[in-house]
Amino acid sequence: MTASMLLRACDIKDSEYSPLESDNPADLHRAFKDLRSRCPVAHSKDYGEFWMLSSYEDVKNAASTPATFISSVKAVIPSDPRGLRRPPLNFDAPHHTPFRTALERTLKPSRVAKIGPKLEKHAETEMVKMLRKGGGDFCGEFGARYPGWMETEWLNLEEELAETLSDTAAEWIKAWRDMDGPRVGKYSGMLYEIAKDLVADRRKNPRDVEEDPASSLLEERYNGEPLLEEHLVGALRQSLVVGMVAPPVLLGSIVHHLSNDRELQDQLRNDLSLIPAACDEFIRMYTPYRGFARTVSKDTELHGRLIQPGEAVALTYASANRDPLVFPDPDTFILNRPNIAQHLGFGRGRHACAGRPLATLGIRIAVETLLKMTKSFEADPEVEYAKMPEVGIIKINSQLSHEGLIVFVLPTTGNGAAPPSFIPFWTTLLHPEIPSNALEDLRYAVFGLGDSSYGKYNWVAKKMSRRLDSLGASAVAERGEGDDQNEWGIESTFPKWLDGFYQAIDPLFPVAEGFVVRSATDVPPPRIKLEKVGGVGPGGVKPEPEKLLWSEDVRYAKLRRLERVTPVEWFQDVREVELEFDGEEGSHVAGDVVEIRPQNSPEDVSTFLASIGWTSIADDLYSITAASPDQPLPPHFPSPYLTTLRHLLTHELDVTCVPRVSFFEWLAFFSDGDMKEKLQFFTTGEGQDDLNDYTLRPRRTLSEVMYEFRSSKVPPEYILDLLPPLRARGFSIASSARDHPGLVQLLVAIVQYRTTMSVPRKGVCTTYLSGLKAGESVPIRFEKGMLTLPIEKGKGDPPPLIMVGPGTGVAPFRALVEERIASGAKNNLLFFGCRSESSDFYYRSEWEEKVLKGQMELSVAASRDQDNKIYVQHRIPEHAKRIWELINRGGLIYVCGSSTQMPKAVKKAFLAIFSTEGGLSGEGEAEKKWEALEKEGRIVEETWG
């Protein structure tokens, strides 16, 4: 056939193949199959035009003919949006050879074998992170982190760089796929800095060229001369990324396949020796590249097409590996396929993957770790697909089930209610189709967080233990129960329970070989590594933003109003707080809670710094990283976290709370003489009364204790061990979103009181709020409350609502009443308690106006306005007939306020009505009625200590 008879690119008007039509691998492989039979050399108008080879023989021959199919012009489609070229991938022979030689020297079997045990440990560490959560995005979590460790071990990087490398490479890959030039440049620049630092270090401190890629490149010569600096750095920069792109995509596809083929998953788990062969077949089936390319250097004829010099050609390895002429039944997974060695998963020819030995080992270890550490796993059907030049899955949410031990620490909120975050898991456990032996391989322990002032003390922990037992799980220790009514809260029972728990699991989980048991007198290692870094300023290291948001769903609000609603002469300062926020409709509903995380005052921080002896280093910039993967940084901390001690003490750590026993345990390690003895005594059972007298009863703060023990020398790297986190405080929202769009109103009592200490005690959050000025920004987070309105089914009037809300406990009822009135509900009965109608009758004018309009009923108990004290429980019987009528009409009872004596007294008043008005004989029948209403969700308590 003469050249004039051949079809050229300019003769083809429309694309014969478009990579933009779909990224779904199933769609792509259908298209590849069609092209292999109909048009094996197809032309595309996308990405600046290119030819696509789809058959095995054509792809293999092109990859094996480097003189005709060159790499120095275009090696990937789409290309780097900045047009950069780096060795060795973008170089042709002979310039390519020294780089290839240098890198292959460090990937010999003996070197790779040394890396294997390290990768196994890293894989297990990263898998544990996912198992702790029960799963997650396998590609974005394990699939991104683990390859970072592969690169780190091969390149001999500092371990601290592994996470940085993973995060930076992931952002670069995403930007590259999106063809976002500025972001590609930003993250590529960060990778270049790692490569430059590596080259500079190896120039000063060369290593064995058989063991270290950077040293090997520095040793290599081209025409007798050292390799150029920019090419050295470029080769390492390419090496940093090349091993980060494919593994997450391939692993995502493997997880997806095994999730849909449980028989194969079980087969491989039961016989791990099959995994190497399985990985070879996975690599053939799910080759993650479709965009590796070459450029022809001369006229080239293929299947009646004329590819002219300078035209790009995509070598579609993913299609070639499913060519039925080479691999029969190519879309079927066949373990131990006879000709599997022919696959092109790692390319072919001069530019075949140099890292194949390490990649093969790494994938095998990853799959083996996944199967070895799980009992089973499955994946959500909804996945995200890779864009050109890859093919496969880049996001897949997986649920991992594994045998072993789970410790549940479960709070009970309200009178027997489970916390909102626990409900989805609990609902799953209650599914009627779960077999009775479903958890027979699970060992567990439960510790409950409760309040014995409630009738259903530690109810959630008790229910959890019973349900786990019914599904065949085995408890390794007796259920522990912490009581918030105890002076020391959970610390009154938790240490003893923990000792018993450790004794129970010691024989079940033998310590690893080489494990060293520490003496009780040895100082435990710190949770963090604290390293001083360069100065702040042009060219220097920049610290993190002023405030870290403690959760992903935190948003900023602007303070519009902060008004005192009690008289100035009144003993308690109560404020109405109004916050304005930008947010989507439906961000909160009546009954929800808003979280606000405070900050410590500059005075409190300076006092603590002086007491602990850190004033001189308080404003030095430090890099904070986790000392051990078993105890990571708080979830909202970046890693590394660049900050100062003063910033940590202002925004992240609590210095004004009453210290717990653990504080004295840590402080004792860094004290001497009589001080050490006294601190140690405080941590013993015999010393609890003395400790109560010293801290709890006078409410002595952590900062004040630190001042008295200021001779202690605490290293700053123990800051997260010594001090508790500064937690967000929740406030019931006092306004409905319907009546106050874009606003949140709160009713806040400013906490301030006196003890035997000379300085008044203050609440850290309310003090922070009271010091804000109008217009200041406040980070807030919406949290589901317990007093939300029920979802109405069908038509008709909403059920009546009986509310008991003394003091600031009335706040959520204002929001609920506003919402109910707007929906036409008028059966609203509120029992409000205060000290004096003239001083702390909150929202009085609003309530009275609504009563006049017939929108609600109101009963007020002002305890100090007469000689005999009257509380809400005394007003409830006065409305006995009305209450019983509303209950019989499907009414709800909501109680909100202090958890001291009020909830019990209120319940007793209602039980009396159940007996007298309902004809229920004795307290036993009334109690059953109360419990039945609780189960129906018609009685809800939201109280606090």
Short mmCIF file of N, CA, C and O in Angstrom, two decimals, residues 715-759:
data_model
loop_
_atom_site.label_atom_id
_atom_site.label_comp_id
_atom_site.label_asym_id
_atom_site.label_seq_id
_atom_site.Cartn_x
_atom_site.Cartn_y
_atom_site.Cartn_z
N PRO A 715 9.40 18.57 80.69
CA PRO A 715 9.83 18.86 79.31
C PRO A 715 8.61 19.24 78.46
O PRO A 715 7.53 18.64 78.59
N PRO A 716 8.75 20.21 77.59
CA PRO A 716 7.58 20.67 76.81
C PRO A 716 6.98 19.62 75.90
O PRO A 716 5.82 19.72 75.54
N GLU A 717 7.76 18.57 75.53
CA GLU A 717 7.18 17.54 74.65
C GLU A 717 6.12 16.71 75.37
O GLU A 717 5.41 15.93 74.73
N TYR A 718 5.97 16.89 76.67
CA TYR A 718 4.92 16.19 77.42
C TYR A 718 3.65 17.05 77.58
O TYR A 718 2.78 16.69 78.36
N ILE A 719 3.54 18.10 76.82
CA ILE A 719 2.43 19.04 77.00
C ILE A 719 1.08 18.37 76.74
O ILE A 719 0.10 18.62 77.46
N LEU A 720 1.00 17.48 75.74
CA LEU A 720 -0.28 16.82 75.44
C LEU A 720 -0.57 15.67 76.40
O LEU A 720 -1.73 15.24 76.51
N ASP A 721 0.44 15.17 77.08
CA ASP A 721 0.22 14.13 78.09
C ASP A 721 -0.26 14.75 79.40
O ASP A 721 -1.14 14.19 80.06
N LEU A 722 0.29 15.89 79.73
CA LEU A 722 0.02 16.53 81.01
C LEU A 722 -1.36 17.20 81.06
O LEU A 722 -2.07 17.12 82.06
N LEU A 723 -1.72 17.83 79.95
CA LEU A 723 -2.91 18.69 79.96
C LEU A 723 -4.06 18.09 79.14
O LEU A 723 -3.83 17.54 78.06
N PRO A 724 -5.29 18.24 79.61
CA PRO A 724 -6.45 17.75 78.84
C PRO A 724 -6.78 18.71 77.72
O PRO A 724 -6.43 19.90 77.77
N PRO A 725 -7.47 18.22 76.69
CA PRO A 725 -7.86 19.11 75.59
C PRO A 725 -8.92 20.12 76.03
O PRO A 725 -9.70 19.86 76.94
N LEU A 726 -8.90 21.25 75.39
CA LEU A 726 -9.92 22.27 75.64
C LEU A 726 -11.14 21.89 74.81
O LEU A 726 -11.13 21.99 73.59
N ARG A 727 -12.18 21.44 75.47
CA ARG A 727 -13.33 20.87 74.76
C ARG A 727 -14.38 21.92 74.44
O ARG A 727 -14.53 22.91 75.17
N ALA A 728 -15.11 21.66 73.37
CA ALA A 728 -16.23 22.52 73.02
C ALA A 728 -17.36 22.33 74.02
O ALA A 728 -17.55 21.24 74.55
N ARG A 729 -18.08 23.40 74.30
CA ARG A 729 -19.24 23.34 75.19
C ARG A 729 -20.51 23.48 74.36
O ARG A 729 -20.55 24.23 73.39
N GLY A 730 -21.54 22.75 74.75
CA GLY A 730 -22.79 22.79 74.01
C GLY A 730 -23.84 23.67 74.68
O GLY A 730 -23.97 23.67 75.91
N PHE A 731 -24.55 24.43 73.88
CA PHE A 731 -25.63 25.30 74.37
C PHE A 731 -26.89 25.03 73.54
O PHE A 731 -26.84 25.00 72.31
N SER A 732 -28.00 24.83 74.23
CA SER A 732 -29.26 24.61 73.53
C SER A 732 -29.64 25.87 72.75
O SER A 732 -29.55 26.99 73.26
N ILE A 733 -30.06 25.66 71.51
CA ILE A 733 -30.46 26.80 70.67
C ILE A 733 -31.85 27.26 71.10
O ILE A 733 -32.78 26.47 71.23
N ALA A 734 -31.98 28.57 71.32
CA ALA A 734 -33.22 29.14 71.86
C ALA A 734 -34.06 29.82 70.78
O ALA A 734 -34.97 30.60 71.11
N SER A 735 -33.76 29.56 69.53
CA SER A 735 -34.51 30.21 68.45
C SER A 735 -34.75 29.21 67.33
O SER A 735 -33.92 28.35 67.06
N SER A 736 -35.90 29.34 66.68
CA SER A 736 -36.18 28.44 65.55
C SER A 736 -35.61 29.05 64.28
O SER A 736 -35.57 30.28 64.11
N ALA A 737 -35.15 28.17 63.38
CA ALA A 737 -34.59 28.64 62.11
C ALA A 737 -35.66 29.30 61.25
O ALA A 737 -35.37 30.19 60.45
N ARG A 738 -36.92 28.92 61.46
CA ARG A 738 -37.99 29.49 60.66
C ARG A 738 -38.25 30.94 61.03
O ARG A 738 -38.41 31.81 60.17
N ASP A 739 -38.26 31.24 62.34
CA ASP A 739 -38.54 32.61 62.79
C ASP A 739 -37.30 33.50 62.76
O ASP A 739 -37.42 34.73 62.73
N HIS A 740 -36.11 32.89 62.79
CA HIS A 740 -34.87 33.66 62.85
C HIS A 740 -33.88 33.11 61.84
O HIS A 740 -32.83 32.57 62.23
N PRO A 741 -34.16 33.22 60.54
CA PRO A 741 -33.26 32.65 59.54
C PRO A 741 -31.87 33.28 59.60
O PRO A 741 -31.73 34.49 59.72
N GLY A 742 -30.85 32.40 59.51
CA GLY A 742 -29.48 32.88 59.52
C GLY A 742 -28.97 33.31 60.88
O GLY A 742 -27.86 33.84 61.00
N LEU A 743 -29.79 33.10 61.92
CA LEU A 743 -29.41 33.51 63.28
C LEU A 743 -29.52 32.33 64.23
O LEU A 743 -30.31 31.42 64.04
N VAL A 744 -28.71 32.38 65.27
CA VAL A 744 -28.80 31.43 66.38
C VAL A 744 -28.82 32.25 67.66
O VAL A 744 -27.94 33.08 67.87
N GLN A 745 -29.83 32.02 68.48
CA GLN A 745 -29.92 32.72 69.76
C GLN A 745 -29.74 31.73 70.89
O GLN A 745 -30.27 30.62 70.86
N LEU A 746 -28.97 32.14 71.90
CA LEU A 746 -28.65 31.29 73.04
C LEU A 746 -28.99 32.02 74.33
O LEU A 746 -29.02 33.26 74.37
N LEU A 747 -29.21 31.26 75.37
CA LEU A 747 -29.42 31.81 76.71
C LEU A 747 -28.31 31.22 77.58
O LEU A 747 -28.32 30.03 77.88
N VAL A 748 -27.38 32.07 77.98
CA VAL A 748 -26.15 31.59 78.60
C VAL A 748 -25.98 32.18 80.00
O VAL A 748 -25.96 33.41 80.15
N ALA A 749 -25.85 31.32 81.00
CA ALA A 749 -25.54 31.76 82.35
C ALA A 749 -24.02 31.84 82.50
O ALA A 749 -23.33 30.84 82.31
N ILE A 750 -23.51 33.01 82.81
CA ILE A 750 -22.06 33.19 82.98
C ILE A 750 -21.65 32.56 84.30
O ILE A 750 -22.12 32.95 85.36
N VAL A 751 -20.78 31.56 84.21
CA VAL A 751 -20.40 30.79 85.40
C VAL A 751 -19.33 31.55 86.19
O VAL A 751 -18.24 31.81 85.68
N GLN A 752 -19.69 31.91 87.43
CA GLN A 752 -18.74 32.57 88.32
C GLN A 752 -19.21 32.34 89.76
O GLN A 752 -20.37 32.58 90.08
N TYR A 753 -18.31 31.83 90.58
CA TYR A 753 -18.70 31.53 91.96
C TYR A 753 -17.46 31.54 92.83
O TYR A 753 -16.33 31.57 92.34
N ARG A 754 -17.68 31.50 94.13
CA ARG A 754 -16.57 31.53 95.07
C ARG A 754 -16.48 30.21 95.84
O ARG A 754 -17.49 29.57 96.11
N THR A 755 -15.26 29.85 96.16
CA THR A 755 -15.00 28.71 97.04
C THR A 755 -14.08 29.21 98.14
O THR A 755 -14.00 30.43 98.38
N THR A 756 -13.37 28.32 98.78
CA THR A 756 -12.42 28.74 99.81
C THR A 756 -11.20 29.42 99.20
O THR A 756 -10.40 30.02 99.92
N MET A 757 -11.04 29.32 97.87
CA MET A 757 -9.93 29.98 97.19
C MET A 757 -10.19 31.48 97.13
O MET A 757 -11.34 31.93 97.08
N SER A 758 -9.13 32.27 97.13
CA SER A 758 -9.28 33.73 97.14
C SER A 758 -9.78 34.27 95.80
O SER A 758 -10.50 35.27 95.76
N VAL A 759 -9.38 33.60 94.73
CA VAL A 759 -9.79 34.06 93.40
C VAL A 759 -11.10 33.39 93.01
O VAL A 759 -11.24 32.18 93.13
#
